[in-house]
Coordinates of C-alpha atoms in Angstrom, one line a residue:
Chain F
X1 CA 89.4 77.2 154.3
X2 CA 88.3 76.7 151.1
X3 CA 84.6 77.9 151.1
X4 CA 86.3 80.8 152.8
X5 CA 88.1 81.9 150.2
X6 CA 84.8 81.1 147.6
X7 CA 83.1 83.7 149.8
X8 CA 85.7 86.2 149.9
X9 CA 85.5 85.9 145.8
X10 CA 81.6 86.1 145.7
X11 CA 81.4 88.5 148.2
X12 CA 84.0 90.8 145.9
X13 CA 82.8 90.0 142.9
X14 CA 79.2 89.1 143.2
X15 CA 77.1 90.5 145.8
X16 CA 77.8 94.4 144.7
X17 CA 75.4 93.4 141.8
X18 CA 73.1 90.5 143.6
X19 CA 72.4 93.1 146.3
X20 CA 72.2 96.9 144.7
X21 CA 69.9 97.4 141.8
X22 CA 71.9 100.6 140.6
X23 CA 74.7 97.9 140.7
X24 CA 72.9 95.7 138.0
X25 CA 71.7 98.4 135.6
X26 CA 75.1 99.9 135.8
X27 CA 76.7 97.1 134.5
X28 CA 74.2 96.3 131.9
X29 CA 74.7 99.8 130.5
X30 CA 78.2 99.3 130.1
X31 CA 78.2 95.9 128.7
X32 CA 75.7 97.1 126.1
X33 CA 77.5 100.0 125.3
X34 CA 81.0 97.8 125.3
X35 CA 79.0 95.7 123.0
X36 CA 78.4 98.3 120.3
X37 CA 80.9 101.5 121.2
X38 CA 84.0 99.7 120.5
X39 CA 83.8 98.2 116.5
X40 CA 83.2 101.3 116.1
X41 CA 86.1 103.1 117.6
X42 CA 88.2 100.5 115.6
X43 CA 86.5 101.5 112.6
X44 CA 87.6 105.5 113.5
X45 CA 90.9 104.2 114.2
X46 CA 91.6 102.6 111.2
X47 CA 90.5 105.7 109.2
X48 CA 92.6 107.9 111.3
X49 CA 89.6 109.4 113.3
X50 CA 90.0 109.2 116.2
X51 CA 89.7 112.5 117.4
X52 CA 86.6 112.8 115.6
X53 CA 84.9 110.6 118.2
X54 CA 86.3 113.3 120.5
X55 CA 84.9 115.9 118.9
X56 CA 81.5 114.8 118.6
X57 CA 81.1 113.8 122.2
X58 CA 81.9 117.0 123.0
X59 CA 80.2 118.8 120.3
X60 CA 77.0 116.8 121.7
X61 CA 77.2 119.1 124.9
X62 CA 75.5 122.5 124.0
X63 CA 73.0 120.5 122.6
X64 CA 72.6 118.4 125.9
X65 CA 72.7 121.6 127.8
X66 CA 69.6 123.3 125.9
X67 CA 67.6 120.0 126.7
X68 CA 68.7 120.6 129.7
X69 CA 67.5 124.1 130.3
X70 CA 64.0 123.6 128.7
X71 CA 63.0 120.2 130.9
X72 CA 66.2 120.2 133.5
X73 CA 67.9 116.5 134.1
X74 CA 65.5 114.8 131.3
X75 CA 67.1 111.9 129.6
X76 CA 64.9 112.3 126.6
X77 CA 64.9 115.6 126.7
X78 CA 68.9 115.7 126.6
X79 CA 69.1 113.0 124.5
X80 CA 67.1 115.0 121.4
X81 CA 69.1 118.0 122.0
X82 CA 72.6 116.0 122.1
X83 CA 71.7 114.2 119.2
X84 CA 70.3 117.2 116.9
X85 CA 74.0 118.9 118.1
X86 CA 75.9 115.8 117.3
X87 CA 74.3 115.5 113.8
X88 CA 75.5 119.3 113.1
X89 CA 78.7 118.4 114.5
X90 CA 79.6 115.5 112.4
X91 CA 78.0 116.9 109.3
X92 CA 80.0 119.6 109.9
X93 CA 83.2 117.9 110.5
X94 CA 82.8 115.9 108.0
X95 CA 82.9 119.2 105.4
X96 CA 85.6 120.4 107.4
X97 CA 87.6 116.9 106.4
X98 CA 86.4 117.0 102.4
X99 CA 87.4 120.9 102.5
X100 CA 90.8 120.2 104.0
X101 CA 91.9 117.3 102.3
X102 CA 92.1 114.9 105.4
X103 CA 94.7 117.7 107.2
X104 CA 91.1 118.7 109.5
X105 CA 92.9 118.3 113.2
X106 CA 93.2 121.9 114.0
X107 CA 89.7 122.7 112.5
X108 CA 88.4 119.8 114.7
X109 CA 89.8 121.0 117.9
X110 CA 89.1 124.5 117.3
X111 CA 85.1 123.0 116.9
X112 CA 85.2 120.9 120.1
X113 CA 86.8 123.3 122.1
X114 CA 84.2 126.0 120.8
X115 CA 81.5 123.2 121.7
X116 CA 82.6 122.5 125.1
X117 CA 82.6 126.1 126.3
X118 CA 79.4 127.0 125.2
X119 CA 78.0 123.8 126.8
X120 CA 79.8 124.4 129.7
X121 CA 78.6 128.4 129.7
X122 CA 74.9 127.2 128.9
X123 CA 74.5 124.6 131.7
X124 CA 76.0 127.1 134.0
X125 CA 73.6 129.8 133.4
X126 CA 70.9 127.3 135.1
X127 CA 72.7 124.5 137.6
X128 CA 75.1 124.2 140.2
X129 CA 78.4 122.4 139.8
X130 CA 76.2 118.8 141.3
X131 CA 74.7 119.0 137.8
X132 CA 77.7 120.3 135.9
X133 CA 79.9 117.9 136.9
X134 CA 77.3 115.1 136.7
X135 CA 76.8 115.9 133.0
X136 CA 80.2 116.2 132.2
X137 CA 81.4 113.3 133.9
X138 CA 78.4 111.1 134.2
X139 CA 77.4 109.0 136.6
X140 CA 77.1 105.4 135.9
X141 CA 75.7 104.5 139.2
X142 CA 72.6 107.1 138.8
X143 CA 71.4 105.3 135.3
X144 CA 67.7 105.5 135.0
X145 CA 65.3 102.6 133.7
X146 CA 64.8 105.3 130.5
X147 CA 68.5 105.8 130.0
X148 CA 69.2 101.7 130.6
X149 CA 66.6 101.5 127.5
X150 CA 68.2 104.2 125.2
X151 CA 71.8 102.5 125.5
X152 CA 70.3 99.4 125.0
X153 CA 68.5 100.5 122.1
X154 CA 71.1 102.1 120.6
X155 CA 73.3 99.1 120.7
X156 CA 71.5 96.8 119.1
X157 CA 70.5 99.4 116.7
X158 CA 74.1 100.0 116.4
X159 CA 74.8 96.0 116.1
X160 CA 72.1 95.2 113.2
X161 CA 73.5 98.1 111.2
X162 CA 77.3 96.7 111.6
X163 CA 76.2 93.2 110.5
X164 CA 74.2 95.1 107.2
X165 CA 77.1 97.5 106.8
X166 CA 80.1 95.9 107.4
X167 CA 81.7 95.1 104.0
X168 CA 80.7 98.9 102.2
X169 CA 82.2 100.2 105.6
X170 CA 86.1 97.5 105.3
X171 CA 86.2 98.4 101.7
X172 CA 85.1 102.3 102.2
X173 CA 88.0 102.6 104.7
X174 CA 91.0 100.1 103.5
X175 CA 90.2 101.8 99.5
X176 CA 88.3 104.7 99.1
X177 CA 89.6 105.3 95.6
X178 CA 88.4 101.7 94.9
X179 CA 85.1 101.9 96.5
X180 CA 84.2 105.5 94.0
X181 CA 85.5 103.7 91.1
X182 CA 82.7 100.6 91.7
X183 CA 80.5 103.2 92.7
X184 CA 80.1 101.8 96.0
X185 CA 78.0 104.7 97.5
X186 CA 81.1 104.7 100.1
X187 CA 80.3 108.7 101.2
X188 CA 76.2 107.2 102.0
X189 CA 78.2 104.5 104.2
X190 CA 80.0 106.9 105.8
X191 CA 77.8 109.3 106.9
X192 CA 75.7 106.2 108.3
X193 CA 78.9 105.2 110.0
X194 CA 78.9 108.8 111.5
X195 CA 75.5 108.8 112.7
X196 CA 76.0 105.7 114.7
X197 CA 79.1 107.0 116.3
X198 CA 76.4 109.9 117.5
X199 CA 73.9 107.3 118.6
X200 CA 76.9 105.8 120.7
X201 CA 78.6 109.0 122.3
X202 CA 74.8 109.8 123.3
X203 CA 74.2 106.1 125.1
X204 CA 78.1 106.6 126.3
X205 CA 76.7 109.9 128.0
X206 CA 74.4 108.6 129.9
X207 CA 76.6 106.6 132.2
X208 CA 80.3 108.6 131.2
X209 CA 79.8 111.7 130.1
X210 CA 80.4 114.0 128.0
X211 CA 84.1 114.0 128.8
X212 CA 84.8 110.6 129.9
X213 CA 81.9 109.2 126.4
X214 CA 84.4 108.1 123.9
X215 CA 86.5 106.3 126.7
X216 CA 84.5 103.3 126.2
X217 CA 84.9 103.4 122.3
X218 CA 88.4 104.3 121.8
X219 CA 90.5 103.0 124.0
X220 CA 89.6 99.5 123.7
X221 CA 89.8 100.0 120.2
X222 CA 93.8 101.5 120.2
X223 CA 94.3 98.4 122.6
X224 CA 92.8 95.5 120.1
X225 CA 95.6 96.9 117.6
X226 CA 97.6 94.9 119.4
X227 CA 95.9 91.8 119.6
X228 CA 94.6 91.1 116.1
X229 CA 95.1 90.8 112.2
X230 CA 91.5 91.3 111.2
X231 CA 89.0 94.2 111.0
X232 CA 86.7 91.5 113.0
X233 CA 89.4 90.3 114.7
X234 CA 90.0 93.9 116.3
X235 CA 86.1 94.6 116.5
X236 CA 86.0 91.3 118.9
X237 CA 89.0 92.3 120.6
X238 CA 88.2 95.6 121.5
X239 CA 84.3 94.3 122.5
X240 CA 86.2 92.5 124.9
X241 CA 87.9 94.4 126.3
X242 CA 85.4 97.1 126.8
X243 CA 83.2 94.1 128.8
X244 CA 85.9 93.2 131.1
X245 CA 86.7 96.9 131.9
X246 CA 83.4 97.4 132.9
X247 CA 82.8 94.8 134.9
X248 CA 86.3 95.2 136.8
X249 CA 86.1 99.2 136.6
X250 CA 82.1 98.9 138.4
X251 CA 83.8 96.8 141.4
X252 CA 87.0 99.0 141.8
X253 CA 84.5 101.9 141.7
X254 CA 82.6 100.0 144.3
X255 CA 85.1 98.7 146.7
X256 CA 87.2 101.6 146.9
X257 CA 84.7 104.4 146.4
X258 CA 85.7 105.5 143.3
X259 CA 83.9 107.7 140.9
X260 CA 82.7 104.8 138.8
X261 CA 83.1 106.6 134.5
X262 CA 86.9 107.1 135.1
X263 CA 87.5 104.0 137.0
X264 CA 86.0 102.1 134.1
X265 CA 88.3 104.3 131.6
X266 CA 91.1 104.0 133.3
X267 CA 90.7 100.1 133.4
X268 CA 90.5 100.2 129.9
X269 CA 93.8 102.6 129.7
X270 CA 95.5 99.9 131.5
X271 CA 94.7 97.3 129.5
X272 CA 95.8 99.6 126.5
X273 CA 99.4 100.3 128.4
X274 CA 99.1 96.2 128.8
X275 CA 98.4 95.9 125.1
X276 CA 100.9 98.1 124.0
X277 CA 103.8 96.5 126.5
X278 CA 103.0 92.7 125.9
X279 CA 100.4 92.4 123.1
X280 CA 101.1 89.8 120.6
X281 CA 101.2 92.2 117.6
X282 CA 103.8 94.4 117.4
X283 CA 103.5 94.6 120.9
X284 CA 107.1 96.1 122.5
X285 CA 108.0 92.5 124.4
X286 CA 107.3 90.9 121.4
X287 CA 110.1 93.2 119.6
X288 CA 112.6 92.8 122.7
X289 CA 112.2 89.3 123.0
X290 CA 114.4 87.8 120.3
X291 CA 112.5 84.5 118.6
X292 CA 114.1 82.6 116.3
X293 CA 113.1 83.4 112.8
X294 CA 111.3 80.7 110.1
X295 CA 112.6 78.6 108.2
X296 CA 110.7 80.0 105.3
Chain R
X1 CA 85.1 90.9 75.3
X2 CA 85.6 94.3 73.7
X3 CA 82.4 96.1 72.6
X4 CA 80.8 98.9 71.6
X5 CA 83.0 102.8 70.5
X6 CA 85.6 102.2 72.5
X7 CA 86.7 105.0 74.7
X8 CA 85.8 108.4 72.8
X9 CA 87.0 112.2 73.8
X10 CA 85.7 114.6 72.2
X11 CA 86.8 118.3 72.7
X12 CA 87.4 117.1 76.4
X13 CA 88.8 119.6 78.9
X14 CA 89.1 118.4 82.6
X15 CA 90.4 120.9 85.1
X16 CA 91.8 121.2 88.7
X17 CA 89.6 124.4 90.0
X18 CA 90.1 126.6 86.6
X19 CA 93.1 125.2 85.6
X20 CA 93.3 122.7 83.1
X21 CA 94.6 119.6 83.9
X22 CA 93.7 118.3 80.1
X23 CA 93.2 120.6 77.3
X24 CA 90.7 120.2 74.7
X25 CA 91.7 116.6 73.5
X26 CA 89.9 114.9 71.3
X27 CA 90.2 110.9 70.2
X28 CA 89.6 107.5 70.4
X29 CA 90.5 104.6 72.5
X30 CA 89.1 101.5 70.1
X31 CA 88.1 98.6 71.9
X32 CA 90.6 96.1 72.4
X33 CA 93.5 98.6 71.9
X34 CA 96.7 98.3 74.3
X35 CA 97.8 102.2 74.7
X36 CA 100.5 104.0 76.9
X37 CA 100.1 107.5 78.2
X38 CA 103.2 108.9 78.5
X39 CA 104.2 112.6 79.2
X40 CA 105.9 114.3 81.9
X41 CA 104.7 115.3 85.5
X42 CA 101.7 117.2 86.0
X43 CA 100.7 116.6 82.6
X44 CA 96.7 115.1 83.5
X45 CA 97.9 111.6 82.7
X46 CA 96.4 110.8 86.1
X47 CA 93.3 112.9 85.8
X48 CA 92.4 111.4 82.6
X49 CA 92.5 107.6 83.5
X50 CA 90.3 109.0 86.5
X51 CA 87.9 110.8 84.0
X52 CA 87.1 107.6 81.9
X53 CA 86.6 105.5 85.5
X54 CA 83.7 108.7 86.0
X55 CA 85.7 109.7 89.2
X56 CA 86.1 113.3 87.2
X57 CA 83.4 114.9 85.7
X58 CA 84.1 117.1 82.5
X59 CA 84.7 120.2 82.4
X60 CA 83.6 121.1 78.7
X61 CA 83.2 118.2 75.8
X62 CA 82.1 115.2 75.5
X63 CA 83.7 112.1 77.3
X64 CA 82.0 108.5 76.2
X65 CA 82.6 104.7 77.8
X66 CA 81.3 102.0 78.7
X67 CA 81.0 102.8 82.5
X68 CA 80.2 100.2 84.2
X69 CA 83.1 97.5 82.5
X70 CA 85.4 99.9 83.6
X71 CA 88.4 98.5 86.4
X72 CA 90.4 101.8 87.3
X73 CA 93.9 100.4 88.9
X74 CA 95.1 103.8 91.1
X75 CA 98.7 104.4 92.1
X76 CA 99.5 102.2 95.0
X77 CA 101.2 105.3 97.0
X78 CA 97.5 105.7 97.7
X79 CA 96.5 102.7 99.7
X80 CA 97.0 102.1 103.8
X81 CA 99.5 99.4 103.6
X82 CA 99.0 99.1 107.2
X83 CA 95.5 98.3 107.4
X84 CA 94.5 94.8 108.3
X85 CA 93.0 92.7 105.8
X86 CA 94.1 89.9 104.5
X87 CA 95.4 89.4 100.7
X88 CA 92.2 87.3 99.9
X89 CA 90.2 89.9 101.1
X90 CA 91.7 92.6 98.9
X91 CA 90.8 90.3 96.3
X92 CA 87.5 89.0 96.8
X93 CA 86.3 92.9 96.7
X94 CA 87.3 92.5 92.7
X95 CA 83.1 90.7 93.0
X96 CA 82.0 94.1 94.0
X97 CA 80.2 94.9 91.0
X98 CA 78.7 91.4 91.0
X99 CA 78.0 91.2 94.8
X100 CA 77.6 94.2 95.8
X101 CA 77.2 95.3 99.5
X102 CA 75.4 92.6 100.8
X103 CA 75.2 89.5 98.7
X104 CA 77.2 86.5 100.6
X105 CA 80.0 85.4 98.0
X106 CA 79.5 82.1 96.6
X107 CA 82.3 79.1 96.2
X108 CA 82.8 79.9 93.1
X109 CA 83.7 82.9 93.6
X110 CA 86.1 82.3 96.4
X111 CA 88.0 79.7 94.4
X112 CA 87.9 82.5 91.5
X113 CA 90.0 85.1 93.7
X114 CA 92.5 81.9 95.0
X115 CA 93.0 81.2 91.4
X116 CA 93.5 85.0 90.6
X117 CA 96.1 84.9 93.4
X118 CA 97.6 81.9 92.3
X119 CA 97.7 83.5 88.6
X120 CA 100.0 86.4 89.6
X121 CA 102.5 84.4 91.5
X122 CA 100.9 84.3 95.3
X123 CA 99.6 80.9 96.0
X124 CA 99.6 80.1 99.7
X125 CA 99.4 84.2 100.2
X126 CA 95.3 84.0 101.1
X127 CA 95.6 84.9 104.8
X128 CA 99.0 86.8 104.5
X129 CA 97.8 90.5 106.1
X130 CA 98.4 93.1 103.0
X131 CA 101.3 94.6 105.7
X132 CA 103.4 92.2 105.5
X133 CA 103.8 92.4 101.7
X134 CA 106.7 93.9 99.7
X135 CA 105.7 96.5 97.2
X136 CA 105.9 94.7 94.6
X137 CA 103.8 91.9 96.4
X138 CA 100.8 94.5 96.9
X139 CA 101.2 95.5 93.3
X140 CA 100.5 91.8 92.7
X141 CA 97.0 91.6 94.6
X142 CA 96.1 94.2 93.1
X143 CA 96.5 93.2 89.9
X144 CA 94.4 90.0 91.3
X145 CA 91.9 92.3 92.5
X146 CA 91.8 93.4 88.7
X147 CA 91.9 89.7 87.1
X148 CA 88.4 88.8 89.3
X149 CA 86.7 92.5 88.1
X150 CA 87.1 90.9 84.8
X151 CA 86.0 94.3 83.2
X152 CA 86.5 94.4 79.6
X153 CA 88.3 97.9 80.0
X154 CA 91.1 98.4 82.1
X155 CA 92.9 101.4 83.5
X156 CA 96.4 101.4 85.1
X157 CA 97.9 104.2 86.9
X158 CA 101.6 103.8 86.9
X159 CA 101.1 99.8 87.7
X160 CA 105.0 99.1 87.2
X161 CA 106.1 101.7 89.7
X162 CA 108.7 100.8 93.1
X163 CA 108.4 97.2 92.2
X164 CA 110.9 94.8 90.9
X165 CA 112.0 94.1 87.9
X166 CA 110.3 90.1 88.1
X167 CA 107.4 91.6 89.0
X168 CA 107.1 93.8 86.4
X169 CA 107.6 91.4 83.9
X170 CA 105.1 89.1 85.2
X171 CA 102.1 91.6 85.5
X172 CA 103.3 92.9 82.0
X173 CA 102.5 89.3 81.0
X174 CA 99.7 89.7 82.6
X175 CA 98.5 93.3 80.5
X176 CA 99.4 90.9 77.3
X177 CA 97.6 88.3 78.5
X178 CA 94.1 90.7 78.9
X179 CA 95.2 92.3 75.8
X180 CA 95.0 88.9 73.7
X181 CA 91.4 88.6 75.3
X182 CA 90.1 91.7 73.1
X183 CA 89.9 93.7 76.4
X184 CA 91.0 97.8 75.5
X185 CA 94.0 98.7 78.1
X186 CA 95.1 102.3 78.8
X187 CA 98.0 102.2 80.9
X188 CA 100.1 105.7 82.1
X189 CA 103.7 104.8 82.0
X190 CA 107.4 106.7 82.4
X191 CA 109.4 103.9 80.9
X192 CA 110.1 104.8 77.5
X193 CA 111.8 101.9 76.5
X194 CA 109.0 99.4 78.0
X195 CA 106.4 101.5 75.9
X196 CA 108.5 101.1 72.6
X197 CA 109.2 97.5 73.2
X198 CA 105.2 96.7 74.9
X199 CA 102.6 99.1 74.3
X200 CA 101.8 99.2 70.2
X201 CA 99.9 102.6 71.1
X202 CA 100.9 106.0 72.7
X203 CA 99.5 108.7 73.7
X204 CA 102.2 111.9 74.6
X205 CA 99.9 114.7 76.8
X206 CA 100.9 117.4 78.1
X207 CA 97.7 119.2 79.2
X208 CA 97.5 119.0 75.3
X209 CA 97.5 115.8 73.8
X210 CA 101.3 116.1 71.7
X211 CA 100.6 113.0 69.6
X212 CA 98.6 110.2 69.5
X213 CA 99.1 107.2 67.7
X214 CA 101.5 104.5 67.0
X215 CA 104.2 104.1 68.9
X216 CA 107.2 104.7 67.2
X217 CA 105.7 108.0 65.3
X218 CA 104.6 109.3 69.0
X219 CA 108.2 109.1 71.0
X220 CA 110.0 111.0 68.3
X221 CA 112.7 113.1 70.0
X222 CA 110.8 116.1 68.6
X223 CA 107.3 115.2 70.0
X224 CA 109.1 114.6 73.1
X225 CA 110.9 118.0 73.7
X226 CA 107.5 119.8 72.5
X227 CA 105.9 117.9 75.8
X228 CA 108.5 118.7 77.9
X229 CA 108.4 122.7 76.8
X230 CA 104.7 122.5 77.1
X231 CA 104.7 121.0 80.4
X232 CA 107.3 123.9 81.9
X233 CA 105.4 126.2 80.5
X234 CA 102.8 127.7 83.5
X235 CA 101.3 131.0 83.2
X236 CA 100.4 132.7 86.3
X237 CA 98.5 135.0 84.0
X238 CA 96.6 132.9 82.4
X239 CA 93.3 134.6 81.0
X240 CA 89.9 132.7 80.0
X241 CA 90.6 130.3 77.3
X242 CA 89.1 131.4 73.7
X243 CA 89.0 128.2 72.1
X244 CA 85.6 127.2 75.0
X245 CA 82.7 126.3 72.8
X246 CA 80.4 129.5 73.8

């Protein structure tokens, strides 16, 4: 009865990746990527970004679609475009934020909505909607041996320069004001920090899309609020929960043939709803719940 | 501690696009000096403090410090109270200009921002997140942050603002404290009486520096209405000034 039940559990939760090699590099893509994507979408959070991660994976598209229409479904070839697009992008958000005084929102969805038709309109000139909706939503079961490399790459790129960057980057976003007055290069930091969030929306791309990319980095991230006290705390946190989701999104997509980007997405939104229902900071259970107060 | 000029303005005009924020001021800070800045709203008390910290570059004259033993303390409004970090944190990043980005902070140093803590009245506050501080708490790591910079020049934008009256008191100790070092202290203040009773120098701007001085020869009651009529004054007409240096 037992051993029964063991094989029921390994049969659910094992042998989708013992037996199918798309299985495997799958879920190595999105464990590197839920590695790397998510400190970072706590660091956009905390500075009040997050639509900026938004914008960038979609401003990444026209420049995805031109690598596209010089060498078709190329991961390099996409990967250069996307990235010299989501370079421009940020740059250019960036000046939009310094112009504006922080009050950028409109500007930034008037950019990504700008940079999502013209991808759209490019790619369509050339493909079908297979390819169409395959770039804009991904497909994590179809990751390559050259796209498992790049999002590997990219995280532990994206890793090493956390560990080197981390305390410019806390201080740059808890004090700005601070950080110019002990000349703390904290604008050098930040466009570093902005180029990694490219890096990442490009290695999300590979297996989300361009619509579905910052799933992976932001939504663990608004989840971990609710779970910690610390910047590393969060960062932790939100890795995670970006792991877990993947795993558990890959077999739901599996088992119940589900388009495996937004089942890994929407894995993480629950969890969020979770986090924000019965997390232990400032979570709403936690409010309803009347504890007796300290003594001091 | 103090060393050096001081803090010297010469001709100095710092502006907001074209308009002026401070007008053609000229003076000096000396080293070890405790000074108020007093004058009303919108009269560059602000943009002055951030001038001297180099956040604000000149627009004509001649601005001179020290700097790099310069700690600038900004109005608190500014900060993301809800941003979690821990009060020792805050704290420990008073090392920057000692450990910069990288360097991993050494027991000393650690035990340097404790005792800082414990100075201002938080012992036992280390790994208290800065959210769940009162305003006048924050004030208080702040002024922590300040005591481990150790900077030999000091700037405080509106420190004694939204916090209680203890508080005050204890961080005003605190200014005397750094003043009996030798260190030179500029400090912009509304409080007229805590200037008269505290601060042994004022200066009154108003764009235009009004008076500059002792204290009790600044505040006069004429000095003071000449700032406020200077401050209400705002021409939308305003031509080129003709006193510029061509």
């Amino acid at each position: 009865m037992l051993h029964l039940a063991w094989d029921a559990l390994g049969n659910t939760l094992w042998a989708p990746f013992a037996e199918f090699g798309f299985m495997r590099r799958a879920l190595v893509g999105c464990l590197a990527l839920s590695l790397a994507a998510p400190p970072l979408g706590v660091f956009l959070m905390l500075r009040r970004m997050s639509l900026t991660a938004d914008v960038l994976a979609h401003g990444i598209l026209p420049g995805i679609a031109i690598g596209f229409l010089v060498a078709g479904l190329s991961v390099t070839a996409m990967s250069l475009g996307g990235l010299a697009a989501g370079l421009i992008v940020g740059v250019g958000a960036g000046a939009i934020s310094r112009a504006t005084g922080g009050r950028e929102d409109a500007a930034l969805a008037a950019l990504y909505l700008v940079a999502l038709a013209l991808g759209v309109t490019l790619i369509s000139t050339r493909a079908g909607s297979v390819e169409l909706s395959h770039l804009l939503f991904g497909s994590v079961l179809g990751v390559d041996d050259t796209a498992l490399f790049l999002m590997a790459g990219i995280a532990s790129l994206t890793l090493l320069a956390l560990a080197f960057a981390w305390r410019p980057l806390v201080l740059e976003c808890f004090d700005p004001g601070f950080a110019a007055a002990v000349r703390a290069r904290g604008g050098a930091w930040h466009m570093l920090f902005l180029v990694l969030v490219v890096l990442n929306v490009l290695a999300a791309f590979q297996a989300l899309g361009t619509l579905m990319a910052v799933g992976l980095m932001m939504l663990p991230a608004v989840a971990a609020r609710y779970w910690g006290r610390s910047v590393g705390g969060l960062a932790y946190a939100a890795a995670g929960i970006a792991m877990f989701s993947s795993v558990v999104g890959l077999l739901l997509s599996y088992h119940y043939d589900l388009p495996s980007g937004p089942a890994i997405v929407l894995v993480a939104g629950g969890i969020w709803v979770l986090s924000v229902l019965a997390g232990p900071v400032d979570g709403l259970f936690t409010r309803l719940f009347h504890r007796p107060h300290l003594s001091g | 501690m103090s060393r050096g000029e001081g803090i010297l303005l010469t001709d100095l005009t710092l502006t907001h696009g074209r308009r002026p924020a401070v007008h053609h001021i000229s003076g000096r800070f000396a080293p070890g000096s405790l000074t108020a800045i007093v004058g009303p709203n919108g009269a560059g008390k602000s943009t002055l403090l951030r001038a001297i910290a180099g956040l604000h570059a000149a627009q004509e004259g001649q601005l001179t410090a020290p700097r790099h033993d310069i700690a600038l303390l900004p109005q608190a409004a500014a900060l993301d109270r809800a941003f979690p970090v821990s009060c020792l944190d805050v704290v420990l990043f008073g090392h920057w200009n000692r450990a910069g980005a990288f360097r991993a902070l050494r027991p000393a140093e650690k035990q340097a921002a404790r005792a800082a803590l414990a100075a201002v009245g938080l012992e036992g506050f280390e790994r208290r997140p800065v959210g769940s501080l009162s305003a006048g708490q924050f004030q208080r790591v702040l002024f922590a942050r300040l005591l481990v910079q150790d900077a030999p020049v000091i700037l405080l934008d509106e420190p004694f603002n939204a916090v209680d009256a203890r508080t005050a008191a204890d961080l005003l100790a605190l200014v005397h404290r750094w003043h009996g070092e030798g260190r030179t202290i500029l400090a912009v203040l509304h409080d007229l009486d805590l200037v008269r009773q505290q601060f042994p120098e004022t200066l009154l701007l108003a764009r235009e520096p009004i008076a500059w001085g002792a204290t009790a020869e600044v505040l006069t009651a004429a000095n003071r209405l000449k700032a406020r009529m200077m401050a209400e004054a705002w021409d939308a007409e305003a031509e080129a000034c003709d006193r510029s240096a061509a």
